[in-house]
Amino acid sequence: MLKRIIIISILVFESMSMLFAEDGSKLWLRAKTDANSQVTANKQSPTIDVAIKELQTQWKGAPVQLNISQTKTTAALGEDGFIISGDNSKRITVESSAEQGLLYGAYHLLRLQECNAVPATLNIQESPSYSIRILNHWDGFGYSGGMMGMGSFWKPDELPDKIPEFYTQYARANASIGINATVLNIVPGPAELLTAQWLEKVKAIADFLRPYHIKVYLAPNFATPKLLGELTTADPLDKEVQKWWNDKVTEIYKYIPDFGGFLMKANSEGTSGPRDYGRTHLDGANMMADALATHKGVLMWRAFVYDPNETDRAKQAYLEFQPNDGKFRPNVIIQVKNGPVDFQPREPISPLFGAVQKTPVMIEYEIMQEYLGATNHIAYLGTTFEECLDTDTYARGEGSTVAKTTDGTLFGHKLTAISGVANHVANADNWCGHVFAQANWYVFGRLAWNNQLSAQDIATEWVKQTFTTDEAFVLPVVDLMMRSREAEVDFMMPLGLHHLFACGHHYGPEPWCDEHEPGWRPDWKPSYYHRADAAGIGYDRTVTGSNAVEQYFPPLRESYGNINTCDERFLLWFHHASWTHKMKSGRTLWDELCYRYDRGVQEVRDFQKTWDRMEKYVDSERFAHVQAKLQIQAHDAVWWRDACILYFQTFSNMPIPYNLERPTTDLETLMKISINPFN
Amino acid sequence: MLKRIIIISILVFESMSMLFAEDGSKLWLRAKTDANSQVTANKQSPTIDVAIKELQTQWKGAPVQLNISQTKTTAALGEDGFIISGDNSKRITVESSAEQGLLYGAYHLLRLQECNAVPATLNIQESPSYSIRILNHWDGFGYSGGMMGMGSFWKPDELPDKIPEFYTQYARANASIGINATVLNIVPGPAELLTAQWLEKVKAIADFLRPYHIKVYLAPNFATPKLLGELTTADPLDKEVQKWWNDKVTEIYKYIPDFGGFLMKANSEGTSGPRDYGRTHLDGANMMADALATHKGVLMWRAFVYDPNETDRAKQAYLEFQPNDGKFRPNVIIQVKNGPVDFQPREPISPLFGAVQKTPVMIEYEIMQEYLGATNHIAYLGTTFEECLDTDTYARGEGSTVAKTTDGTLFGHKLTAISGVANHVANADNWCGHVFAQANWYVFGRLAWNNQLSAQDIATEWVKQTFTTDEAFVLPVVDLMMRSREAEVDFMMPLGLHHLFACGHHYGPEPWCDEHEPGWRPDWKPSYYHRADAAGIGYDRTVTGSNAVEQYFPPLRESYGNINTCDERFLLWFHHASWTHKMKSGRTLWDELCYRYDRGVQEVRDFQKTWDRMEKYVDSERFAHVQAKLQIQAHDAVWWRDACILYFQTFSNMPIPYNLERPTTDLETLMKISINPFN
């Protein structure tokens, strides 16, 4: 946790300013607001007012009628769903059983318009894949004076009396892609988060976001009653503790009657939790869920837990949660990171997907690029999200994709959710520090709405809205985006390598980092994961090793477990392979490793060429911004390649294939590079 | 001058140590010394003893007889020349009219042996192209306590009582390639250089070097009598001054009866000289020549003079010296840098070659890579030296090459010389800071001996002696060397660009450096030379500009002066060409410039690949040394390319061709890079 907080604070350096210029602050909401469209509605509400206003000022097509209507179809689509029908030369109707459906329908129309894709005759029915589509802000909200140098983008000092102006754009951006929930603070918050002083601020935010149909959640500290000094324990089986939480939740709902619920990080990376009292995650979760249930609140309990004494960190979430499947209260959702470790450039899916069936499981994606170049790299994560969603868990035979194990299709849960970790939204003019990082926010929302959309189609939508619909721009830039994450994997951690990051930060490589500081946990060190030695490299997670493969359903278990059938993208995740292991390319593992690292570098250089060609299609500000960022990315790619190849070469003792570009620095120099996150 | 001293002091950072390990300290003299050869001579002398000892310990062939013999042939070959004859299975004879001829013959035999090139029957006649083959050490000798942080590699503190051990290797290295003279100190020295205290040290060095047939020269300060406080003036027409120099020279010859003479830098870059008294270079030179003539001493007077008030610095040496052709004393040689400005990566020849006919003219080459990456880059200068020697001046019609205008062929001078500026010899384990920089010392000596040798053949000799005779190594490495200087030109200053170096040092690029410090001379600033503007780039030296082309003989004058016929290697030296000027490649000038800069980068990366393949042929120490240096070179190449291209792009406003690798940094960042030579 600490590690994570630190990296956030050093990566967010841009000053906050909300000028709506060509600085990227407009996000994908760049439609001209000079329309004067005829928009009517059969009901009135603050949410319907938002829908009307958006269409009136931006919609250039036929007059639009917004109707709340209780039909069989609208009922089937749910309160978030909508129908769009009509003829764009005459009249268009948006129907829904609830006000938010009309809001999403309005944004859908505007998206079609900005993508030049409004059909003459409209016949659209949409409803979301998940009922809760939530951002997890890793934000200092709740900490008086900020937390370890990280402030809060909510500008809490101005609340509750004044609502910062940029909230409007934040709310519009989320609503436009269907995001309907937000956790205001980083997991876990401080004790004071749940005091009246802060709850008044939470109420102000919730009141502002309500018309945009965005519910507010909090991530409190499990030990809050004890930390506030109101109780001597936070033991979940203690009656006083249970009462405290019941009372506290009731108090919260007095401020915010439609409060969403809690996101909990407990007994993870040193945080407090039920284990402090000899209790289980189940005990802790059910106690809090009971407190929330009275008010229809939801508890999202994170499965990101691991213990330094366990053998294989990748196995631990499964071991902790799977055996308790079915024992959680109905308002509990287990929130599971897409992979078993921690948002690495590429991971196999978490084995919990499909394995927990009686309790709803939600995916936790990371929108911000904590491990993918932070605000400096183009790394379009649509492909990462899609790769996870489309992976077959085989939980109930072929076709049991992660999408189906989480969206209610396979196990019939009504309570479904998906979350995206975002920190720097709004911390910079362009919200994310990199214009292209906005695409990760966008694609998260769009996939949360419809988990069957393709990453490429969403990238295309985003590019058209954010830059231009000119195909001469759209095609190469979407192509670049679609290749961007694979390039990061290549130059950082190809073939299943993971966690080669510096111990002190998550930006650069330190595969050699074994001794960061006294007491640094083995499972925070790269060598724990790469296990390079004279014989080979990789983590043996087969039966001869930690046997993590056992946590997957057949036939994944068998295919991952066999070095000859294992998907090479995960080779070194599951196997300690010999340096001379023959790859499908015909190369040795060592040569292939070198080849992949270099391919990543060449890819980024190619992105630079592509972008430079785009100058005439982009305003000069964003052109220069992306150009400069790509320069950093090209630098970093070489840094990663050289550091990893030269370090692993000390084990392989094999030459870098001679047709590849040579390292530009020696290992000794690279090992001296230090980014001090505390400065 | 100051500028130059500073750069020397920052570039020589290796500590001095003379271990004869695989650290490069053995230079090209790596023959095993375990031979026990039969070597006899018909005369005895210290020089002949050196020749005998070298052969006895290293020669593996037939017994060798060394003969001093006065025949028509030996007389024709001169005292440095020699004949080698005989049968390598029976007996070999080396003949010369003087002892030094035997010494050079002995080294010739050893070179053939180390190159695996001893023929069965020997029939060799050799004599040198120049009578004086001299190193110009830019060294702090003469300055008590060193000069501006630059000490002296002669270790003067130990002199005259103790001769540093490494002198032997220095003397052998020079003698082995025919170098027969050395200027001990940087131009100009301090006044105390000519005091008894220092002359005793000079005598010690001269005594030591005598058996190796290396004569000692000094580079005194023109104002010495005044600076020492012995006279109130240094006016060359002043009788007292003339007497002072006569007496001083006589005193020097008492210490060193075979003292070589003086090298003078006068009224150049702020140094003292005859102009301080309203006299000319002719007045000054002739006064000092007269003093030296009595003792058969030689005066080398540098033509490297320029005045900040003149229009085109490139024209000034010619204007100063050509009109006085024929008026200099017979023991004066005008020492002229190969190009008109100052050792740039590429320059056209100085127009003084061929234009001064009645006075001997000698070439001043720079062996050390002051402007070519110093001790960090591979830049084999054999091609630079050869390019100059082979250039036709047309002074007396076609075939009047620089070689022929300087070696006595064309104008019949007996007094001929060639010089090479060297500073870091012996300042590092490997003498030059970079093993490959030794090749520049080597090739200078070999071309001074025979200006018709090819740079490639000499590189091959050097590689075979320095590393291995294995063709698998020799061919690719010689190829690398032969391409290395052109790569430097490409990534630093292609197409005739020059002097884009930082104002404060000569290592990195600062084409934008216009304001180094108050009072910085315009002709020390890059903009004086590149003259980039919205219309184009380059220095107009045609009739519409400074008309420097007029200083060349026809047809050079015409071909250089016409943008359509001008050798494109010198295009921007002689022309201010439009950015859209059509090049012979079909590209615009701007595109071609970008292409050349990038080509240089790609070349260096290719050198890295070549070198890495050579690992098994080289000891690990030198392998790692060169590998690390190439990494620096690759870095520097990108730095140069990006800095120059991005800066010139602010004028051209044209895109970098999209098939080229993009800049890795933005201009603003590059402009902040600062190497402070004073730290």
PDB file of C-alpha atoms in Angstrom, chain A residues 233-360:
ATOM      1  CA  THR A 233     -11.211  -3.042  19.433  1.00  0.00           C
ATOM      2  CA  ALA A 234     -12.328  -3.441  15.840  1.00  0.00           C
ATOM      3  CA  ASP A 235     -12.966  -7.185  16.190  1.00  0.00           C
ATOM      4  CA  PRO A 236     -15.803  -7.945  13.763  1.00  0.00           C
ATOM      5  CA  LEU A 237     -17.361 -10.472  16.120  1.00  0.00           C
ATOM      6  CA  ASP A 238     -17.500  -7.957  18.958  1.00  0.00           C
ATOM      7  CA  LYS A 239     -21.061  -6.738  19.537  1.00  0.00           C
ATOM      8  CA  GLU A 240     -19.916  -3.202  20.279  1.00  0.00           C
ATOM      9  CA  VAL A 241     -18.045  -3.114  17.030  1.00  0.00           C
ATOM     10  CA  GLN A 242     -21.047  -4.388  15.117  1.00  0.00           C
ATOM     11  CA  LYS A 243     -23.228  -1.765  16.770  1.00  0.00           C
ATOM     12  CA  TRP A 244     -20.694   0.930  16.023  1.00  0.00           C
ATOM     13  CA  TRP A 245     -20.767   0.128  12.344  1.00  0.00           C
ATOM     14  CA  ASN A 246     -24.560  -0.125  12.304  1.00  0.00           C
ATOM     15  CA  ASP A 247     -24.802   3.314  13.854  1.00  0.00           C
ATOM     16  CA  LYS A 248     -22.117   4.750  11.610  1.00  0.00           C
ATOM     17  CA  VAL A 249     -23.769   3.466   8.456  1.00  0.00           C
ATOM     18  CA  THR A 250     -27.102   4.810   9.604  1.00  0.00           C
ATOM     19  CA  GLU A 251     -25.430   8.176  10.171  1.00  0.00           C
ATOM     20  CA  ILE A 252     -23.927   8.115   6.707  1.00  0.00           C
ATOM     21  CA  TYR A 253     -27.271   7.386   5.111  1.00  0.00           C
ATOM     22  CA  LYS A 254     -28.723  10.377   6.907  1.00  0.00           C
ATOM     23  CA  TYR A 255     -26.278  12.505   4.978  1.00  0.00           C
ATOM     24  CA  ILE A 256     -26.560  10.564   1.743  1.00  0.00           C
ATOM     25  CA  PRO A 257     -29.781   8.569   1.417  1.00  0.00           C
ATOM     26  CA  ASP A 258     -28.555   6.858  -1.776  1.00  0.00           C
ATOM     27  CA  PHE A 259     -25.019   6.229  -0.515  1.00  0.00           C
ATOM     28  CA  GLY A 260     -23.485   3.355  -2.459  1.00  0.00           C
ATOM     29  CA  GLY A 261     -21.528   1.485   0.164  1.00  0.00           C
ATOM     30  CA  PHE A 262     -17.985   0.563   1.117  1.00  0.00           C
ATOM     31  CA  LEU A 263     -14.894  -0.658  -0.668  1.00  0.00           C
ATOM     32  CA  MET A 264     -12.619  -2.464   1.781  1.00  0.00           C
ATOM     33  CA  LYS A 265      -8.911  -3.177   1.715  1.00  0.00           C
ATOM     34  CA  ALA A 266      -8.297  -5.257   4.826  1.00  0.00           C
ATOM     35  CA  ASN A 267      -5.227  -7.165   5.980  1.00  0.00           C
ATOM     36  CA  SER A 268      -3.445  -6.366   2.771  1.00  0.00           C
ATOM     37  CA  GLU A 269       0.082  -5.011   2.527  1.00  0.00           C
ATOM     38  CA  GLY A 270       0.029  -4.239   6.220  1.00  0.00           C
ATOM     39  CA  THR A 271      -3.386  -2.622   6.581  1.00  0.00           C
ATOM     40  CA  SER A 272      -5.748  -3.384   9.432  1.00  0.00           C
ATOM     41  CA  GLY A 273      -8.442  -6.032   9.128  1.00  0.00           C
ATOM     42  CA  PRO A 274     -10.254  -8.931  10.796  1.00  0.00           C
ATOM     43  CA  ARG A 275      -7.124 -11.061  10.951  1.00  0.00           C
ATOM     44  CA  ASP A 276      -5.751  -8.643  13.547  1.00  0.00           C
ATOM     45  CA  TYR A 277      -8.315 -10.226  15.868  1.00  0.00           C
ATOM     46  CA  GLY A 278      -7.928 -13.808  14.717  1.00  0.00           C
ATOM     47  CA  ARG A 279     -10.980 -13.501  12.485  1.00  0.00           C
ATOM     48  CA  THR A 280     -11.335 -14.247   8.809  1.00  0.00           C
ATOM     49  CA  HIS A 281     -12.059 -12.042   5.825  1.00  0.00           C
ATOM     50  CA  LEU A 282     -15.470 -13.717   5.825  1.00  0.00           C
ATOM     51  CA  ASP A 283     -16.144 -12.565   9.396  1.00  0.00           C
ATOM     52  CA  GLY A 284     -15.066  -9.044   8.591  1.00  0.00           C
ATOM     53  CA  ALA A 285     -16.969  -8.765   5.361  1.00  0.00           C
ATOM     54  CA  ASN A 286     -20.219 -10.157   6.683  1.00  0.00           C
ATOM     55  CA  MET A 287     -20.189  -7.870   9.710  1.00  0.00           C
ATOM     56  CA  MET A 288     -19.837  -4.781   7.510  1.00  0.00           C
ATOM     57  CA  ALA A 289     -22.266  -6.125   4.942  1.00  0.00           C
ATOM     58  CA  ASP A 290     -24.893  -6.518   7.661  1.00  0.00           C
ATOM     59  CA  ALA A 291     -24.476  -2.907   8.668  1.00  0.00           C
ATOM     60  CA  LEU A 292     -24.896  -1.789   5.060  1.00  0.00           C
ATOM     61  CA  ALA A 293     -27.744  -4.162   4.185  1.00  0.00           C
ATOM     62  CA  THR A 294     -30.333  -2.244   6.170  1.00  0.00           C
ATOM     63  CA  HIS A 295     -29.833   0.658   3.795  1.00  0.00           C
ATOM     64  CA  LYS A 296     -29.344  -1.418   0.644  1.00  0.00           C
ATOM     65  CA  GLY A 297     -25.673  -0.579   0.695  1.00  0.00           C
ATOM     66  CA  VAL A 298     -23.119  -2.731  -1.072  1.00  0.00           C
ATOM     67  CA  LEU A 299     -19.830  -4.026   0.305  1.00  0.00           C
ATOM     68  CA  MET A 300     -16.982  -4.522  -2.129  1.00  0.00           C
ATOM     69  CA  TRP A 301     -14.304  -6.595  -0.404  1.00  0.00           C
ATOM     70  CA  ARG A 302     -10.956  -6.751  -2.117  1.00  0.00           C
ATOM     71  CA  ALA A 303      -9.297 -10.107  -2.702  1.00  0.00           C
ATOM     72  CA  PHE A 304      -5.900  -8.386  -3.015  1.00  0.00           C
ATOM     73  CA  VAL A 305      -4.443  -9.980   0.088  1.00  0.00           C
ATOM     74  CA  TYR A 306      -1.202 -11.810   0.543  1.00  0.00           C
ATOM     75  CA  ASP A 307       1.053 -12.757   3.367  1.00  0.00           C
ATOM     76  CA  PRO A 308       4.860 -12.635   3.206  1.00  0.00           C
ATOM     77  CA  ASN A 309       5.035 -15.996   4.913  1.00  0.00           C
ATOM     78  CA  GLU A 310       3.064 -17.828   2.254  1.00  0.00           C
ATOM     79  CA  THR A 311       4.952 -19.552  -0.510  1.00  0.00           C
ATOM     80  CA  ASP A 312       3.525 -18.128  -3.723  1.00  0.00           C
ATOM     81  CA  ARG A 313       1.879 -14.749  -3.588  1.00  0.00           C
ATOM     82  CA  ALA A 314      -0.015 -15.534  -6.782  1.00  0.00           C
ATOM     83  CA  LYS A 315      -1.917 -18.324  -5.021  1.00  0.00           C
ATOM     84  CA  GLN A 316      -3.029 -16.518  -1.920  1.00  0.00           C
ATOM     85  CA  ALA A 317      -6.188 -14.678  -2.920  1.00  0.00           C
ATOM     86  CA  TYR A 318      -7.662 -17.919  -4.172  1.00  0.00           C
ATOM     87  CA  LEU A 319      -6.707 -19.801  -1.002  1.00  0.00           C
ATOM     88  CA  GLU A 320      -8.279 -17.118   1.140  1.00  0.00           C
ATOM     89  CA  PHE A 321     -11.565 -16.593  -0.682  1.00  0.00           C
ATOM     90  CA  GLN A 322     -12.502 -19.641  -2.701  1.00  0.00           C
ATOM     91  CA  PRO A 323     -13.146 -21.905   0.291  1.00  0.00           C
ATOM     92  CA  ASN A 324     -15.672 -19.388   1.634  1.00  0.00           C
ATOM     93  CA  ASP A 325     -17.681 -19.220  -1.563  1.00  0.00           C
ATOM     94  CA  GLY A 326     -21.364 -19.099  -0.680  1.00  0.00           C
ATOM     95  CA  LYS A 327     -20.787 -17.922   2.861  1.00  0.00           C
ATOM     96  CA  PHE A 328     -20.765 -14.205   2.153  1.00  0.00           C
ATOM     97  CA  ARG A 329     -23.846 -12.058   2.643  1.00  0.00           C
ATOM     98  CA  PRO A 330     -25.874 -11.282  -0.508  1.00  0.00           C
ATOM     99  CA  ASN A 331     -24.714  -7.652  -0.582  1.00  0.00           C
ATOM    100  CA  VAL A 332     -21.016  -8.589  -0.685  1.00  0.00           C
ATOM    101  CA  ILE A 333     -19.030  -8.546  -3.902  1.00  0.00           C
ATOM    102  CA  ILE A 334     -15.497  -9.941  -4.004  1.00  0.00           C
ATOM    103  CA  GLN A 335     -13.358  -7.485  -5.922  1.00  0.00           C
ATOM    104  CA  VAL A 336     -10.600  -9.316  -7.784  1.00  0.00           C
ATOM    105  CA  LYS A 337      -7.724  -7.770  -9.753  1.00  0.00           C
ATOM    106  CA  ASN A 338      -7.614  -9.047 -13.315  1.00  0.00           C
ATOM    107  CA  GLY A 339      -4.451 -11.038 -12.621  1.00  0.00           C
ATOM    108  CA  PRO A 340      -3.198 -12.997  -9.624  1.00  0.00           C
ATOM    109  CA  VAL A 341      -0.446 -10.582  -8.649  1.00  0.00           C
ATOM    110  CA  ASP A 342      -0.786  -6.861  -9.206  1.00  0.00           C
ATOM    111  CA  PHE A 343      -1.650  -5.049 -12.430  1.00  0.00           C
ATOM    112  CA  GLN A 344       1.520  -6.155 -14.209  1.00  0.00           C
ATOM    113  CA  PRO A 345       1.945  -5.352 -17.930  1.00  0.00           C
ATOM    114  CA  ARG A 346       0.584  -8.822 -18.618  1.00  0.00           C
ATOM    115  CA  GLU A 347      -0.778 -11.433 -16.233  1.00  0.00           C
ATOM    116  CA  PRO A 348      -2.864 -14.512 -16.747  1.00  0.00           C
ATOM    117  CA  ILE A 349      -6.360 -14.135 -15.287  1.00  0.00           C
ATOM    118  CA  SER A 350      -6.908 -14.508 -11.583  1.00  0.00           C
ATOM    119  CA  PRO A 351      -7.969 -18.089 -10.813  1.00  0.00           C
ATOM    120  CA  LEU A 352     -10.792 -16.675  -8.682  1.00  0.00           C
ATOM    121  CA  PHE A 353     -12.755 -15.861 -11.831  1.00  0.00           C
ATOM    122  CA  GLY A 354     -15.147 -18.747 -12.252  1.00  0.00           C
ATOM    123  CA  ALA A 355     -13.949 -20.391  -9.051  1.00  0.00           C
ATOM    124  CA  VAL A 356     -16.109 -18.241  -6.798  1.00  0.00           C
ATOM    125  CA  GLN A 357     -19.601 -18.879  -8.095  1.00  0.00           C
ATOM    126  CA  LYS A 358     -22.103 -18.348  -5.306  1.00  0.00           C
ATOM    127  CA  THR A 359     -20.806 -14.901  -4.383  1.00  0.00           C
ATOM    128  CA  PRO A 360     -20.635 -12.152  -6.975  1.00  0.00           C
TER     129      PRO A 360
END
